[in-house]
Amino acid sequence: MKDYSDYLICSDFDGTLDWQGVIHPSNTDAILDFIAGGGRFSICTGRLGEELRSQVTLPFPINAPIAGSTGAQIYDYENEKVLEQTFLDDGWMTLIDDLIRGVDLKQTFEIVTPKFIKQFEATDERMRESVCRAALESAVYKIVVYTDYAGTDWLVPQAVDICKGRYNVTSNRVASYEMTALGIDKGYAVRKIKEMTGAKTLVCIGDYAGDLSMLQVADIAVAVDNAAPVLKAAADRITAHAKDGAIAALIADL
């Protein structure tokens, strides 16, 4: 049996480990072999850890903490326990005001809290008030905004300018952007998970811009073949397409 005990693999979920709702069988076999050889396997996702666990049946164990909500949450998948969470500061409602006024696009806002995930259209003041009032009774992990942006930048430039120095801004899908607390992203989370597990070599793999921060701190940075150009440019290696078993290809390379 191969020895993978030095390695921690942190994989994005949608578009990397999973392709359109399917985890390739070769990924399952390779991850089971990787864990049997002493490796640690983690998922780093825009979804909440609880959401991933309730909505997806994984065909293999997760033997390291995972990163949820784009790094705002570190979650013990096996024991169903939040280990760390970082919320937006009290200025998040002012941020929404600024984004509605300053971003000239059609926008749908999504508020992610430990208790719920709710959306409202930027033009629907009544729904906005209802959702924000409910969020004030909880705490907010992140705000996601879905737009009709058709530019060439991977982030909406106006949103970047508004968030600069106030919030971390990234994107996990085309024409969207999302805000977490300043300094909180997948890169922050994978560093914490590496510390928690004591792994020597951090391997990160992803497909879109939200994964950029974790590739930047990885010892081995990997992009799937279907990754966005911005991610491929940051990667040490380009591996297989997600639909063809990218995680299996990565483990074979290790």
PDB file of C-alpha atoms in Angstrom:
ATOM      1  CA  MET A   1       0.000   0.000   0.000  1.00  0.00           C
ATOM      2  CA  LYS A   2       1.251   3.508  -0.823  1.00  0.00           C
ATOM      3  CA  ASP A   3       2.031   5.897   2.021  1.00  0.00           C
ATOM      4  CA  TYR A   4       0.026   9.137   1.805  1.00  0.00           C
ATOM      5  CA  SER A   5       0.449  10.098   5.482  1.00  0.00           C
ATOM      6  CA  ASP A   6       2.175  13.415   4.696  1.00  0.00           C
ATOM      7  CA  TYR A   7      -0.684  14.650   2.521  1.00  0.00           C
ATOM      8  CA  LEU A   8      -3.843  16.664   3.112  1.00  0.00           C
ATOM      9  CA  ILE A   9      -6.008  17.077   0.005  1.00  0.00           C
ATOM     10  CA  CYS A  10      -8.492  19.966   0.135  1.00  0.00           C
ATOM     11  CA  SER A  11     -10.891  19.722  -2.787  1.00  0.00           C
ATOM     12  CA  ASP A  12     -13.588  22.042  -4.011  1.00  0.00           C
ATOM     13  CA  PHE A  13     -16.881  20.181  -4.396  1.00  0.00           C
ATOM     14  CA  ASP A  14     -19.069  21.440  -7.277  1.00  0.00           C
ATOM     15  CA  GLY A  15     -17.231  21.270 -10.594  1.00  0.00           C
ATOM     16  CA  THR A  16     -14.193  19.542  -9.074  1.00  0.00           C
ATOM     17  CA  LEU A  17     -15.029  16.468  -6.987  1.00  0.00           C
ATOM     18  CA  ASP A  18     -18.625  16.416  -8.245  1.00  0.00           C
ATOM     19  CA  TRP A  19     -19.680  16.984 -11.851  1.00  0.00           C
ATOM     20  CA  GLN A  20     -23.361  17.849 -12.362  1.00  0.00           C
ATOM     21  CA  GLY A  21     -24.453  15.842  -9.355  1.00  0.00           C
ATOM     22  CA  VAL A  22     -22.220  12.813  -9.968  1.00  0.00           C
ATOM     23  CA  ILE A  23     -18.999  11.795  -8.215  1.00  0.00           C
ATOM     24  CA  HIS A  24     -16.998   9.710 -10.676  1.00  0.00           C
ATOM     25  CA  PRO A  25     -16.477   6.119  -9.403  1.00  0.00           C
ATOM     26  CA  SER A  26     -12.724   6.431  -9.920  1.00  0.00           C
ATOM     27  CA  ASN A  27     -12.705   9.334  -7.451  1.00  0.00           C
ATOM     28  CA  THR A  28     -14.339   7.148  -4.809  1.00  0.00           C
ATOM     29  CA  ASP A  29     -11.864   4.301  -5.294  1.00  0.00           C
ATOM     30  CA  ALA A  30      -8.886   6.649  -5.240  1.00  0.00           C
ATOM     31  CA  ILE A  31     -10.034   8.545  -2.123  1.00  0.00           C
ATOM     32  CA  LEU A  32     -10.626   5.278  -0.251  1.00  0.00           C
ATOM     33  CA  ASP A  33      -7.119   4.137  -1.215  1.00  0.00           C
ATOM     34  CA  PHE A  34      -5.686   7.541  -0.256  1.00  0.00           C
ATOM     35  CA  ILE A  35      -7.288   7.446   3.208  1.00  0.00           C
ATOM     36  CA  ALA A  36      -6.245   3.805   3.732  1.00  0.00           C
ATOM     37  CA  GLY A  37      -2.677   4.934   3.025  1.00  0.00           C
ATOM     38  CA  GLY A  38      -2.831   7.529   5.799  1.00  0.00           C
ATOM     39  CA  GLY A  39      -3.866  10.557   3.741  1.00  0.00           C
ATOM     40  CA  ARG A  40      -6.319  13.193   4.938  1.00  0.00           C
ATOM     41  CA  PHE A  41      -9.159  14.252   2.636  1.00  0.00           C
ATOM     42  CA  SER A  42     -11.191  17.440   3.058  1.00  0.00           C
ATOM     43  CA  ILE A  43     -13.786  19.356   1.061  1.00  0.00           C
ATOM     44  CA  CYS A  44     -13.715  23.158   0.742  1.00  0.00           C
ATOM     45  CA  THR A  45     -17.001  24.476  -0.550  1.00  0.00           C
ATOM     46  CA  GLY A  46     -19.258  27.480  -0.840  1.00  0.00           C
ATOM     47  CA  ARG A  47     -22.000  25.399   0.764  1.00  0.00           C
ATOM     48  CA  LEU A  48     -22.454  25.157   4.512  1.00  0.00           C
ATOM     49  CA  GLY A  49     -21.056  21.998   6.066  1.00  0.00           C
ATOM     50  CA  GLU A  50     -24.494  21.055   7.395  1.00  0.00           C
ATOM     51  CA  GLU A  51     -25.997  21.686   3.962  1.00  0.00           C
ATOM     52  CA  LEU A  52     -23.467  19.441   2.230  1.00  0.00           C
ATOM     53  CA  ARG A  53     -24.002  16.659   4.749  1.00  0.00           C
ATOM     54  CA  SER A  54     -27.805  16.777   4.479  1.00  0.00           C
ATOM     55  CA  GLN A  55     -27.989  17.080   0.693  1.00  0.00           C
ATOM     56  CA  VAL A  56     -25.181  14.820  -0.522  1.00  0.00           C
ATOM     57  CA  THR A  57     -24.467  11.187   0.316  1.00  0.00           C
ATOM     58  CA  LEU A  58     -20.718  10.783  -0.017  1.00  0.00           C
ATOM     59  CA  PRO A  59     -19.475   7.290  -0.980  1.00  0.00           C
ATOM     60  CA  PHE A  60     -16.338   7.651   1.154  1.00  0.00           C
ATOM     61  CA  PRO A  61     -15.471   8.983   4.633  1.00  0.00           C
ATOM     62  CA  ILE A  62     -14.198  12.492   5.344  1.00  0.00           C
ATOM     63  CA  ASN A  63     -11.301  12.208   7.790  1.00  0.00           C
ATOM     64  CA  ALA A  64     -10.417  15.900   8.163  1.00  0.00           C
ATOM     65  CA  PRO A  65     -12.409  19.021   9.003  1.00  0.00           C
ATOM     66  CA  ILE A  66     -14.023  20.645   5.980  1.00  0.00           C
ATOM     67  CA  ALA A  67     -14.367  24.302   5.008  1.00  0.00           C
ATOM     68  CA  GLY A  68     -17.915  25.552   4.488  1.00  0.00           C
ATOM     69  CA  SER A  69     -19.397  28.868   3.377  1.00  0.00           C
ATOM     70  CA  THR A  70     -16.258  29.769   1.378  1.00  0.00           C
ATOM     71  CA  GLY A  71     -14.069  29.558   4.478  1.00  0.00           C
ATOM     72  CA  ALA A  72     -16.369  31.290   6.978  1.00  0.00           C
ATOM     73  CA  GLN A  73     -17.015  27.935   8.647  1.00  0.00           C
ATOM     74  CA  ILE A  74     -14.813  24.979   9.607  1.00  0.00           C
ATOM     75  CA  TYR A  75     -16.938  21.904  10.150  1.00  0.00           C
ATOM     76  CA  ASP A  76     -16.346  18.448  11.612  1.00  0.00           C
ATOM     77  CA  TYR A  77     -18.171  16.396   8.990  1.00  0.00           C
ATOM     78  CA  GLU A  78     -17.938  13.091  10.849  1.00  0.00           C
ATOM     79  CA  ASN A  79     -19.304  14.394  14.153  1.00  0.00           C
ATOM     80  CA  GLU A  80     -21.635  17.039  12.648  1.00  0.00           C
ATOM     81  CA  LYS A  81     -20.080  19.858  14.651  1.00  0.00           C
ATOM     82  CA  VAL A  82     -19.035  23.411  13.802  1.00  0.00           C
ATOM     83  CA  LEU A  83     -15.432  23.892  14.932  1.00  0.00           C
ATOM     84  CA  GLU A  84     -14.978  27.524  13.936  1.00  0.00           C
ATOM     85  CA  GLN A  85     -17.146  30.213  12.401  1.00  0.00           C
ATOM     86  CA  THR A  86     -16.536  33.800  11.319  1.00  0.00           C
ATOM     87  CA  PHE A  87     -19.400  36.180  10.690  1.00  0.00           C
ATOM     88  CA  LEU A  88     -19.724  39.489   8.863  1.00  0.00           C
ATOM     89  CA  ASP A  89     -19.473  42.567  11.066  1.00  0.00           C
ATOM     90  CA  ASP A  90     -22.449  44.762  11.882  1.00  0.00           C
ATOM     91  CA  GLY A  91     -21.930  46.825   8.745  1.00  0.00           C
ATOM     92  CA  TRP A  92     -23.339  44.197   6.403  1.00  0.00           C
ATOM     93  CA  MET A  93     -26.653  46.022   5.943  1.00  0.00           C
ATOM     94  CA  THR A  94     -24.779  49.188   4.943  1.00  0.00           C
ATOM     95  CA  LEU A  95     -22.808  47.035   2.510  1.00  0.00           C
ATOM     96  CA  ILE A  96     -26.065  45.901   0.885  1.00  0.00           C
ATOM     97  CA  ASP A  97     -27.159  49.555   0.550  1.00  0.00           C
ATOM     98  CA  ASP A  98     -23.853  50.436  -1.087  1.00  0.00           C
ATOM     99  CA  LEU A  99     -24.030  47.499  -3.517  1.00  0.00           C
ATOM    100  CA  ILE A 100     -27.594  48.282  -4.550  1.00  0.00           C
ATOM    101  CA  ARG A 101     -26.694  51.912  -5.216  1.00  0.00           C
ATOM    102  CA  GLY A 102     -23.237  51.334  -6.660  1.00  0.00           C
ATOM    103  CA  VAL A 103     -23.586  48.249  -8.884  1.00  0.00           C
ATOM    104  CA  ASP A 104     -25.554  48.962 -12.052  1.00  0.00           C
ATOM    105  CA  LEU A 105     -26.811  45.414 -12.641  1.00  0.00           C
ATOM    106  CA  LYS A 106     -29.852  43.273 -11.963  1.00  0.00           C
ATOM    107  CA  GLN A 107     -29.030  41.717  -8.575  1.00  0.00           C
ATOM    108  CA  THR A 108     -30.445  38.936  -6.414  1.00  0.00           C
ATOM    109  CA  PHE A 109     -29.041  38.892  -2.877  1.00  0.00           C
ATOM    110  CA  GLU A 110     -28.666  35.706  -0.840  1.00  0.00           C
ATOM    111  CA  ILE A 111     -28.076  35.932   2.915  1.00  0.00           C
ATOM    112  CA  VAL A 112     -26.368  32.888   4.447  1.00  0.00           C
ATOM    113  CA  THR A 113     -26.726  32.375   8.202  1.00  0.00           C
ATOM    114  CA  PRO A 114     -26.435  29.341  10.513  1.00  0.00           C
ATOM    115  CA  LYS A 115     -30.238  29.221  10.644  1.00  0.00           C
ATOM    116  CA  PHE A 116     -31.310  29.848   7.054  1.00  0.00           C
ATOM    117  CA  ILE A 117     -30.406  30.846   3.501  1.00  0.00           C
ATOM    118  CA  LYS A 118     -32.817  33.404   2.018  1.00  0.00           C
ATOM    119  CA  GLN A 119     -32.912  35.535  -1.112  1.00  0.00           C
ATOM    120  CA  PHE A 120     -34.403  38.842  -2.203  1.00  0.00           C
ATOM    121  CA  GLU A 121     -34.316  40.935  -5.357  1.00  0.00           C
ATOM    122  CA  ALA A 122     -32.511  44.251  -5.002  1.00  0.00           C
ATOM    123  CA  THR A 123     -35.666  46.033  -6.184  1.00  0.00           C
ATOM    124  CA  ASP A 124     -37.978  44.272  -3.695  1.00  0.00           C
ATOM    125  CA  GLU A 125     -37.754  46.507  -0.642  1.00  0.00           C
ATOM    126  CA  ARG A 126     -40.399  44.608   1.336  1.00  0.00           C
ATOM    127  CA  MET A 127     -38.684  41.215   0.918  1.00  0.00           C
ATOM    128  CA  ARG A 128     -35.317  42.786   1.609  1.00  0.00           C
ATOM    129  CA  GLU A 129     -36.576  44.221   4.905  1.00  0.00           C
ATOM    130  CA  SER A 130     -38.070  40.863   5.918  1.00  0.00           C
ATOM    131  CA  VAL A 131     -34.911  38.874   5.166  1.00  0.00           C
ATOM    132  CA  CYS A 132     -32.563  41.384   6.799  1.00  0.00           C
ATOM    133  CA  ARG A 133     -34.733  41.591   9.915  1.00  0.00           C
ATOM    134  CA  ALA A 134     -34.592  37.808  10.261  1.00  0.00           C
ATOM    135  CA  ALA A 135     -30.807  37.805   9.713  1.00  0.00           C
ATOM    136  CA  LEU A 136     -30.327  40.365  12.470  1.00  0.00           C
ATOM    137  CA  GLU A 137     -31.660  37.760  14.907  1.00  0.00           C
ATOM    138  CA  SER A 138     -28.912  35.339  13.833  1.00  0.00           C
ATOM    139  CA  ALA A 139     -25.488  36.144  12.338  1.00  0.00           C
ATOM    140  CA  VAL A 140     -24.369  36.255   8.715  1.00  0.00           C
ATOM    141  CA  TYR A 141     -21.656  33.997   7.304  1.00  0.00           C
ATOM    142  CA  LYS A 142     -21.675  35.582   3.877  1.00  0.00           C
ATOM    143  CA  ILE A 143     -23.710  37.476   1.306  1.00  0.00           C
ATOM    144  CA  VAL A 144     -23.915  36.101  -2.234  1.00  0.00           C
ATOM    145  CA  VAL A 145     -25.128  38.240  -5.143  1.00  0.00           C
ATOM    146  CA  TYR A 146     -26.318  36.785  -8.448  1.00  0.00           C
ATOM    147  CA  THR A 147     -26.238  39.253 -11.338  1.00  0.00           C
ATOM    148  CA  ASP A 148     -26.657  39.642 -15.094  1.00  0.00           C
ATOM    149  CA  TYR A 149     -23.026  40.749 -15.454  1.00  0.00           C
ATOM    150  CA  ALA A 150     -21.666  40.015 -18.935  1.00  0.00           C
ATOM    151  CA  GLY A 151     -18.186  41.529 -18.694  1.00  0.00           C
ATOM    152  CA  THR A 152     -14.872  39.746 -19.067  1.00  0.00           C
ATOM    153  CA  ASP A 153     -13.595  40.188 -15.500  1.00  0.00           C
ATOM    154  CA  TRP A 154     -14.121  37.242 -13.158  1.00  0.00           C
ATOM    155  CA  LEU A 155     -15.426  39.657 -10.510  1.00  0.00           C
ATOM    156  CA  VAL A 156     -17.853  42.560 -10.948  1.00  0.00           C
ATOM    157  CA  PRO A 157     -15.459  45.558 -10.852  1.00  0.00           C
ATOM    158  CA  GLN A 158     -17.892  47.903  -9.063  1.00  0.00           C
ATOM    159  CA  ALA A 159     -18.412  45.342  -6.298  1.00  0.00           C
ATOM    160  CA  VAL A 160     -14.661  44.937  -5.858  1.00  0.00           C
ATOM    161  CA  ASP A 161     -14.260  48.703  -5.422  1.00  0.00           C
ATOM    162  CA  ILE A 162     -17.094  48.899  -2.876  1.00  0.00           C
ATOM    163  CA  CYS A 163     -15.753  45.974  -0.805  1.00  0.00           C
ATOM    164  CA  LYS A 164     -12.086  46.993  -0.881  1.00  0.00           C
ATOM    165  CA  GLY A 165     -10.655  47.151   2.635  1.00  0.00           C
ATOM    166  CA  ARG A 166     -14.024  46.229   4.145  1.00  0.00           C
ATOM    167  CA  TYR A 167     -14.869  42.651   3.143  1.00  0.00           C
ATOM    168  CA  ASN A 168     -13.323  39.756   1.263  1.00  0.00           C
ATOM    169  CA  VAL A 169     -14.975  39.409  -2.136  1.00  0.00           C
ATOM    170  CA  THR A 170     -14.750  36.428  -4.476  1.00  0.00           C
ATOM    171  CA  SER A 171     -16.916  34.351  -6.800  1.00  0.00           C
ATOM    172  CA  ASN A 172     -17.932  30.695  -6.952  1.00  0.00           C
ATOM    173  CA  ARG A 173     -19.888  30.884 -10.188  1.00  0.00           C
ATOM    174  CA  VAL A 174     -20.149  32.993 -13.335  1.00  0.00           C
ATOM    175  CA  ALA A 175     -21.759  36.445 -12.974  1.00  0.00           C
ATOM    176  CA  SER A 176     -21.952  36.229  -9.186  1.00  0.00           C
ATOM    177  CA  TYR A 177     -19.906  37.604  -6.328  1.00  0.00           C
ATOM    178  CA  GLU A 178     -19.909  36.977  -2.602  1.00  0.00           C
ATOM    179  CA  MET A 179     -18.608  38.635   0.534  1.00  0.00           C
ATOM    180  CA  THR A 180     -17.129  37.097   3.676  1.00  0.00           C
ATOM    181  CA  ALA A 181     -15.372  38.836   6.565  1.00  0.00           C
ATOM    182  CA  LEU A 182     -12.079  40.508   5.681  1.00  0.00           C
ATOM    183  CA  GLY A 183      -9.318  37.881   5.611  1.00  0.00           C
ATOM    184  CA  ILE A 184     -11.766  34.981   5.503  1.00  0.00           C
ATOM    185  CA  ASP A 185     -11.677  32.790   2.402  1.00  0.00           C
ATOM    186  CA  LYS A 186     -10.852  29.222   1.413  1.00  0.00           C
ATOM    187  CA  GLY A 187      -7.148  29.991   1.779  1.00  0.00           C
ATOM    188  CA  TYR A 188      -7.628  30.934   5.415  1.00  0.00           C
ATOM    189  CA  ALA A 189      -9.651  27.772   6.038  1.00  0.00           C
ATOM    190  CA  VAL A 190      -7.221  25.314   4.449  1.00  0.00           C
ATOM    191  CA  ARG A 191      -4.329  26.744   6.467  1.00  0.00           C
ATOM    192  CA  LYS A 192      -6.359  26.135   9.629  1.00  0.00           C
ATOM    193  CA  ILE A 193      -7.243  22.601   8.536  1.00  0.00           C
ATOM    194  CA  LYS A 194      -3.576  21.875   7.809  1.00  0.00           C
ATOM    195  CA  GLU A 195      -2.732  22.997  11.352  1.00  0.00           C
ATOM    196  CA  MET A 196      -5.546  20.903  12.829  1.00  0.00           C
ATOM    197  CA  THR A 197      -4.454  17.735  11.040  1.00  0.00           C
ATOM    198  CA  GLY A 198      -0.689  18.206  11.325  1.00  0.00           C
ATOM    199  CA  ALA A 199      -0.263  17.473   7.631  1.00  0.00           C
ATOM    200  CA  LYS A 200       3.098  18.252   6.050  1.00  0.00           C
ATOM    201  CA  THR A 201       1.946  18.754   2.459  1.00  0.00           C
ATOM    202  CA  LEU A 202      -1.212  20.701   1.583  1.00  0.00           C
ATOM    203  CA  VAL A 203      -2.681  19.844  -1.822  1.00  0.00           C
ATOM    204  CA  CYS A 204      -5.541  22.056  -3.054  1.00  0.00           C
ATOM    205  CA  ILE A 205      -7.649  21.473  -6.150  1.00  0.00           C
ATOM    206  CA  GLY A 206     -10.457  23.557  -7.625  1.00  0.00           C
ATOM    207  CA  ASP A 207     -12.233  24.894 -10.667  1.00  0.00           C
ATOM    208  CA  TYR A 208     -13.261  28.522 -10.148  1.00  0.00           C
ATOM    209  CA  ALA A 209     -12.124  31.849  -8.766  1.00  0.00           C
ATOM    210  CA  GLY A 210     -13.393  31.142  -5.247  1.00  0.00           C
ATOM    211  CA  ASP A 211     -10.695  28.463  -5.062  1.00  0.00           C
ATOM    212  CA  LEU A 212      -7.890  30.875  -5.956  1.00  0.00           C
ATOM    213  CA  SER A 213      -7.007  31.743  -2.358  1.00  0.00           C
ATOM    214  CA  MET A 214      -6.496  28.109  -1.372  1.00  0.00           C
ATOM    215  CA  LEU A 215      -4.325  27.403  -4.412  1.00  0.00           C
ATOM    216  CA  GLN A 216      -2.182  30.390  -3.472  1.00  0.00           C
ATOM    217  CA  VAL A 217      -1.358  28.898  -0.037  1.00  0.00           C
ATOM    218  CA  ALA A 218      -1.058  25.251  -1.155  1.00  0.00           C
ATOM    219  CA  ASP A 219       2.180  23.315  -1.281  1.00  0.00           C
ATOM    220  CA  ILE A 220       0.800  21.725  -4.455  1.00  0.00           C
ATOM    221  CA  ALA A 221      -1.815  23.787  -6.325  1.00  0.00           C
ATOM    222  CA  VAL A 222      -3.972  21.918  -8.843  1.00  0.00           C
ATOM    223  CA  ALA A 223      -6.665  23.044 -11.280  1.00  0.00           C
ATOM    224  CA  VAL A 224      -9.060  20.703 -13.031  1.00  0.00           C
ATOM    225  CA  ASP A 225      -9.080  20.755 -16.819  1.00  0.00           C
ATOM    226  CA  ASN A 226     -12.481  22.500 -16.773  1.00  0.00           C
ATOM    227  CA  ALA A 227     -11.197  25.273 -14.483  1.00  0.00           C
ATOM    228  CA  ALA A 228     -11.492  28.977 -15.224  1.00  0.00           C
ATOM    229  CA  PRO A 229      -8.391  30.576 -16.798  1.00  0.00           C
ATOM    230  CA  VAL A 230      -7.678  32.597 -13.630  1.00  0.00           C
ATOM    231  CA  LEU A 231      -7.351  29.372 -11.660  1.00  0.00           C
ATOM    232  CA  LYS A 232      -5.260  27.541 -14.255  1.00  0.00           C
ATOM    233  CA  ALA A 233      -2.838  30.454 -14.239  1.00  0.00           C
ATOM    234  CA  ALA A 234      -2.323  30.012 -10.476  1.00  0.00           C
ATOM    235  CA  ALA A 235      -1.913  26.224 -10.541  1.00  0.00           C
ATOM    236  CA  ASP A 236       1.260  24.166 -10.390  1.00  0.00           C
ATOM    237  CA  ARG A 237      -0.504  21.366 -12.251  1.00  0.00           C
ATOM    238  CA  ILE A 238      -3.528  20.924 -14.512  1.00  0.00           C
ATOM    239  CA  THR A 239      -5.243  17.575 -14.023  1.00  0.00           C
ATOM    240  CA  ALA A 240      -8.206  15.791 -15.618  1.00  0.00           C
ATOM    241  CA  HIS A 241     -11.674  17.223 -16.240  1.00  0.00           C
ATOM    242  CA  ALA A 242     -14.045  16.861 -13.277  1.00  0.00           C
ATOM    243  CA  LYS A 243     -16.337  14.607 -15.309  1.00  0.00           C
ATOM    244  CA  ASP A 244     -13.454  12.192 -15.891  1.00  0.00           C
ATOM    245  CA  GLY A 245     -12.364  11.744 -12.271  1.00  0.00           C
ATOM    246  CA  ALA A 246     -10.056  14.661 -11.515  1.00  0.00           C
ATOM    247  CA  ILE A 247      -9.401  13.620  -7.904  1.00  0.00           C
ATOM    248  CA  ALA A 248      -8.405  10.104  -8.998  1.00  0.00           C
ATOM    249  CA  ALA A 249      -5.994  11.608 -11.529  1.00  0.00           C
ATOM    250  CA  LEU A 250      -4.520  13.872  -8.859  1.00  0.00           C
ATOM    251  CA  ILE A 251      -3.989  11.016  -6.408  1.00  0.00           C
ATOM    252  CA  ALA A 252      -2.388   8.929  -9.147  1.00  0.00           C
ATOM    253  CA  ASP A 253       0.060  11.784  -9.724  1.00  0.00           C
ATOM    254  CA  LEU A 254       0.893  11.920  -6.014  1.00  0.00           C
TER     255      LEU A 254
END
